[in-house]
Tab-separated table of C-alpha atoms in Angstrom:
chain	number	residue	atom	x	y	z
T	1	UNK	CA	-11.034	-6.141	-91.787
T	2	UNK	CA	-14.417	-6.754	-90.161
T	3	UNK	CA	-13.876	-4.127	-87.497
T	4	UNK	CA	-14.768	-4.582	-83.856
T	5	UNK	CA	-17.461	-7.218	-83.450
T	6	UNK	CA	-19.914	-7.191	-80.567
T	7	UNK	CA	-22.625	-9.631	-79.621
T	8	UNK	CA	-25.459	-9.669	-79.002
T	9	UNK	CA	-26.605	-6.433	-80.686
T	10	UNK	CA	-29.695	-6.310	-78.508
T	11	UNK	CA	-30.436	-7.902	-75.157
T	12	UNK	CA	-33.630	-7.760	-73.147
T	13	UNK	CA	-33.564	-9.443	-69.766
T	14	UNK	CA	-35.278	-9.374	-66.431
T	15	UNK	CA	-33.871	-7.892	-63.283
T	16	UNK	CA	-31.691	-10.369	-61.430
T	17	UNK	CA	-30.565	-12.269	-64.506
T	18	UNK	CA	-26.957	-12.599	-65.598
T	19	UNK	CA	-25.946	-10.760	-68.753
T	20	UNK	CA	-22.801	-11.457	-70.768
T	21	UNK	CA	-21.640	-9.114	-73.512
T	22	UNK	CA	-18.965	-10.208	-75.966
T	23	UNK	CA	-16.356	-8.402	-77.997
T	24	UNK	CA	-13.839	-9.346	-80.662
T	25	UNK	CA	-11.302	-6.538	-81.231
T	26	UNK	CA	-9.588	-5.717	-84.500
T	27	UNK	CA	-6.786	-8.159	-85.181
T	28	UNK	CA	-3.420	-6.705	-84.170
T	29	UNK	CA	-4.826	-4.198	-81.709
T	30	UNK	CA	-3.465	-4.518	-78.197
T	31	UNK	CA	-5.811	-2.251	-76.231
T	32	UNK	CA	-9.466	-2.972	-75.589
T	33	UNK	CA	-12.011	-0.673	-73.951
T	34	UNK	CA	-15.510	-1.208	-72.577
T	35	UNK	CA	-17.793	1.853	-72.474
T	36	UNK	CA	-21.352	2.471	-71.370
T	37	UNK	CA	-23.505	5.180	-72.982
T	38	UNK	CA	-26.685	6.686	-71.579
T	39	UNK	CA	-28.487	9.938	-72.246
T	40	UNK	CA	-27.928	11.057	-68.669
T	41	UNK	CA	-24.247	10.233	-68.282
T	42	UNK	CA	-22.951	10.181	-71.851
T	43	UNK	CA	-20.111	7.847	-72.834
T	44	UNK	CA	-18.305	6.452	-69.808
T	45	UNK	CA	-15.229	4.248	-69.754
T	46	UNK	CA	-15.813	1.169	-67.617
T	47	UNK	CA	-12.535	-0.708	-67.969
T	48	UNK	CA	-9.672	-1.114	-70.387
T	49	UNK	CA	-7.094	-3.775	-71.111
T	50	UNK	CA	-3.645	-3.565	-72.610
T	51	UNK	CA	-2.083	-6.787	-73.869
T	52	UNK	CA	-4.967	-8.690	-72.209
T	53	UNK	CA	-4.192	-7.217	-68.780
T	54	UNK	CA	-6.736	-4.957	-67.040
T	55	UNK	CA	-5.087	-1.548	-66.636
T	56	UNK	CA	-7.851	0.632	-65.234
T	57	UNK	CA	-11.180	-0.612	-63.892
T	58	UNK	CA	-12.022	2.521	-61.912
T	59	UNK	CA	-15.106	3.084	-64.074
T	60	UNK	CA	-16.706	-0.238	-63.231
T	61	UNK	CA	-19.862	0.736	-61.308
T	62	UNK	CA	-19.806	-1.969	-58.666
T	63	UNK	CA	-19.050	-5.579	-57.962
T	64	UNK	CA	-21.936	-6.721	-60.103
T	65	UNK	CA	-19.814	-5.839	-63.130
T	66	UNK	CA	-16.824	-7.910	-64.195
T	67	UNK	CA	-14.737	-8.080	-67.364
T	68	UNK	CA	-12.267	-10.589	-68.695
T	69	UNK	CA	-9.916	-10.814	-71.634
T	70	UNK	CA	-8.668	-14.404	-71.843
T	71	UNK	CA	-6.817	-13.791	-75.101
T	72	UNK	CA	-6.048	-11.060	-77.616
T	73	UNK	CA	-9.128	-11.750	-79.702
T	74	UNK	CA	-11.911	-11.966	-77.139
T	75	UNK	CA	-13.323	-10.099	-74.166
T	76	UNK	CA	-16.465	-10.335	-72.077
T	77	UNK	CA	-18.335	-7.930	-69.839
T	78	UNK	CA	-20.610	-9.617	-67.349
T	79	UNK	CA	-23.335	-8.131	-65.187
T	80	UNK	CA	-24.675	-10.285	-62.375
T	81	UNK	CA	-27.258	-9.705	-61.130
T	82	UNK	CA	-28.566	-7.170	-63.609
T	83	UNK	CA	-30.698	-4.209	-62.534
T	84	UNK	CA	-32.947	-1.806	-64.493
T	85	UNK	CA	-30.424	1.009	-64.027
T	86	UNK	CA	-27.919	-1.029	-66.037
T	87	UNK	CA	-30.008	-0.404	-69.161
T	88	UNK	CA	-27.729	1.356	-71.649
T	89	UNK	CA	-25.725	0.863	-74.811
T	90	UNK	CA	-22.443	-0.898	-74.132
T	91	UNK	CA	-19.603	-0.312	-76.573
T	92	UNK	CA	-16.377	-2.147	-77.032
T	93	UNK	CA	-13.478	-0.347	-78.729
T	94	UNK	CA	-9.946	-1.348	-79.643
T	95	UNK	CA	-6.747	0.423	-80.610
T	96	UNK	CA	-3.062	-0.188	-81.066
T	97	UNK	CA	-0.811	1.515	-78.553
T	98	UNK	CA	2.947	1.304	-78.920
T	99	UNK	CA	3.678	2.453	-75.387
T	100	UNK	CA	4.239	6.136	-76.025
T	101	UNK	CA	2.821	9.111	-77.857
T	102	UNK	CA	-0.585	9.219	-76.182
T	103	UNK	CA	-3.854	7.612	-77.232
T	104	UNK	CA	-4.368	6.496	-80.786
T	105	UNK	CA	-7.552	6.111	-82.750
T	106	UNK	CA	-10.115	3.997	-80.986
T	107	UNK	CA	-12.289	1.855	-83.231
T	108	UNK	CA	-15.715	1.208	-81.823
T	109	UNK	CA	-18.017	-1.718	-82.331
T	110	UNK	CA	-21.716	-1.221	-83.101
T	111	UNK	CA	-22.687	-1.618	-79.448
T	112	UNK	CA	-25.007	-3.856	-77.465
T	113	UNK	CA	-28.321	-2.311	-76.501
T	114	UNK	CA	-29.238	-3.703	-73.098
T	115	UNK	CA	-32.671	-3.358	-71.540
T	116	UNK	CA	-33.201	-4.727	-68.052
T	117	UNK	CA	-36.860	-4.957	-67.099
B	1	UNK	CA	-16.773	15.065	-62.664
B	2	UNK	CA	-17.115	15.774	-66.377
B	3	UNK	CA	-13.834	17.218	-67.617
B	4	UNK	CA	-15.011	18.073	-71.118
B	5	UNK	CA	-18.134	20.178	-71.525
B	6	UNK	CA	-19.662	20.524	-74.963
B	7	UNK	CA	-22.101	23.131	-76.198
B	8	UNK	CA	-24.697	23.365	-77.403
B	9	UNK	CA	-26.177	20.111	-76.191
B	10	UNK	CA	-28.682	19.976	-79.050
B	11	UNK	CA	-28.745	21.727	-82.408
B	12	UNK	CA	-31.400	21.536	-85.133
B	13	UNK	CA	-30.728	23.411	-88.352
B	14	UNK	CA	-31.720	23.517	-91.988
B	15	UNK	CA	-29.551	22.170	-94.766
B	16	UNK	CA	-27.098	24.797	-95.969
B	17	UNK	CA	-26.661	26.583	-92.635
B	18	UNK	CA	-23.330	26.975	-90.871
B	19	UNK	CA	-22.766	25.929	-87.279
B	20	UNK	CA	-20.100	25.758	-84.596
B	21	UNK	CA	-19.914	23.412	-81.637
B	22	UNK	CA	-17.583	23.830	-78.712
B	23	UNK	CA	-15.607	21.619	-76.370
B	24	UNK	CA	-14.297	23.238	-73.186
B	25	UNK	CA	-12.279	22.137	-70.211
B	26	UNK	CA	-10.530	23.650	-67.224
B	27	UNK	CA	-7.712	21.164	-67.783
B	28	UNK	CA	-4.928	21.194	-70.353
B	29	UNK	CA	-4.899	18.326	-72.810
B	30	UNK	CA	-1.938	17.144	-74.850
B	31	UNK	CA	-4.341	16.531	-77.734
B	32	UNK	CA	-8.042	16.396	-78.476
B	33	UNK	CA	-9.997	14.158	-80.771
B	34	UNK	CA	-13.401	14.640	-82.406
B	35	UNK	CA	-15.678	11.690	-83.090
B	36	UNK	CA	-19.026	11.475	-84.852
B	37	UNK	CA	-21.599	8.903	-83.853
B	38	UNK	CA	-24.478	8.127	-86.173
B	39	UNK	CA	-27.707	6.614	-84.833
B	40	UNK	CA	-27.295	2.936	-84.008
B	41	UNK	CA	-23.535	2.955	-84.504
B	42	UNK	CA	-20.387	3.483	-82.495
B	43	UNK	CA	-18.363	6.711	-82.607
B	44	UNK	CA	-15.954	7.168	-85.512
B	45	UNK	CA	-12.847	9.335	-85.308
B	46	UNK	CA	-12.918	12.490	-87.454
B	47	UNK	CA	-9.700	14.240	-86.460
B	48	UNK	CA	-6.983	14.626	-83.835
B	49	UNK	CA	-5.556	18.059	-83.015
B	50	UNK	CA	-2.242	18.184	-81.191
B	51	UNK	CA	-0.709	21.669	-81.283
B	52	UNK	CA	-2.203	24.688	-79.525
B	53	UNK	CA	-3.825	26.940	-82.131
B	54	UNK	CA	-3.847	24.176	-84.724
B	55	UNK	CA	-6.534	24.265	-87.409
B	56	UNK	CA	-7.459	21.193	-89.428
B	57	UNK	CA	-9.925	20.968	-92.256
B	58	UNK	CA	-11.854	17.925	-93.367
B	59	UNK	CA	-13.937	18.949	-96.383
B	60	UNK	CA	-16.675	21.205	-94.921
B	61	UNK	CA	-15.534	20.605	-91.331
B	62	UNK	CA	-12.974	22.872	-89.660
B	63	UNK	CA	-11.455	21.915	-86.319
B	64	UNK	CA	-9.470	24.240	-84.089
B	65	UNK	CA	-7.497	23.544	-80.931
B	66	UNK	CA	-7.308	26.439	-78.499
B	67	UNK	CA	-3.983	28.153	-77.918
B	68	UNK	CA	-3.970	27.015	-74.288
B	69	UNK	CA	-5.011	23.468	-75.271
B	70	UNK	CA	-8.053	23.629	-73.003
B	71	UNK	CA	-10.717	23.944	-75.663
B	72	UNK	CA	-11.602	23.078	-79.225
B	73	UNK	CA	-14.236	23.958	-81.778
B	74	UNK	CA	-15.805	22.290	-84.769
B	75	UNK	CA	-17.270	24.455	-87.516
B	76	UNK	CA	-19.417	22.954	-90.253
B	77	UNK	CA	-20.031	24.963	-93.400
B	78	UNK	CA	-23.196	24.405	-95.432
B	79	UNK	CA	-24.466	21.547	-93.297
B	80	UNK	CA	-26.032	18.551	-94.999
B	81	UNK	CA	-28.433	15.901	-93.691
B	82	UNK	CA	-25.528	13.456	-93.751
B	83	UNK	CA	-23.856	15.520	-91.030
B	84	UNK	CA	-26.595	14.484	-88.596
B	85	UNK	CA	-25.243	12.701	-85.554
B	86	UNK	CA	-23.711	13.010	-82.122
B	87	UNK	CA	-20.408	14.875	-82.080
B	88	UNK	CA	-18.045	13.969	-79.258
B	89	UNK	CA	-14.749	15.488	-78.280
B	90	UNK	CA	-12.304	13.349	-76.353
B	91	UNK	CA	-9.034	13.941	-74.571
B	92	UNK	CA	-6.372	11.611	-73.188
B	93	UNK	CA	-6.035	10.897	-69.492
B	94	UNK	CA	-3.061	8.678	-68.682
B	95	UNK	CA	-1.494	6.306	-71.188
B	96	UNK	CA	-4.123	5.555	-73.818
B	97	UNK	CA	-7.285	6.237	-71.806
B	98	UNK	CA	-9.747	8.730	-73.296
B	99	UNK	CA	-12.238	10.986	-71.536
B	100	UNK	CA	-15.245	11.826	-73.697
B	101	UNK	CA	-17.179	15.078	-73.665
B	102	UNK	CA	-20.881	15.481	-72.989
B	103	UNK	CA	-21.657	15.544	-76.724
B	104	UNK	CA	-23.569	17.751	-79.156
B	105	UNK	CA	-26.509	16.156	-80.911
B	106	UNK	CA	-26.909	17.686	-84.389
B	107	UNK	CA	-29.956	17.304	-86.615
B	108	UNK	CA	-29.819	18.724	-90.133
B	109	UNK	CA	-33.150	18.907	-91.926
B	110	UNK	CA	-33.379	18.850	-95.733
């Protein structure tokens, strides 16, 4: 298995531009998570989906951030308009959850390093 | 509010030394996980501890879950440069959502 795939690996953009991050979860996994990691705030959960449905988006910073999961094999995280304070590493992770027994192993992608100038 | 505090925040040691890192919370967790993140990569699960007082060993790494299930520790014996990375503890909050700790950044010099 190729693991969780994220693209692009690096993104440099100017303030005000739209940024779209992409994620392909591991085949067969039914939960998908978007995280943001910075030195100041550590690893923060932004939003997660179960069976393509958003379950908890309480970590999404503000309306400039949106996420979609149109099918089981693809998700996007969009920032519009982007701001310098959005600069961070964004991770996508996936897992299989059978509905009980608590969280299972989350498999992380390599991350997208975003720099907003 | 950060529910999982890790200490120390940074640790630089020489190869062969022993070390312990801690993960503490005021809340009870049904389980705790430890992940290691190498530079430029995503975190990778090392272990899950479930029972209060549980001890798990993974080669030179020993993980312990506190009796009250509010804390955990990771002890590394005879550290090697390959152990370098960011160590994160994580606990479940609702369904399959994880809360990650503040992290301990370990550097092992040859």
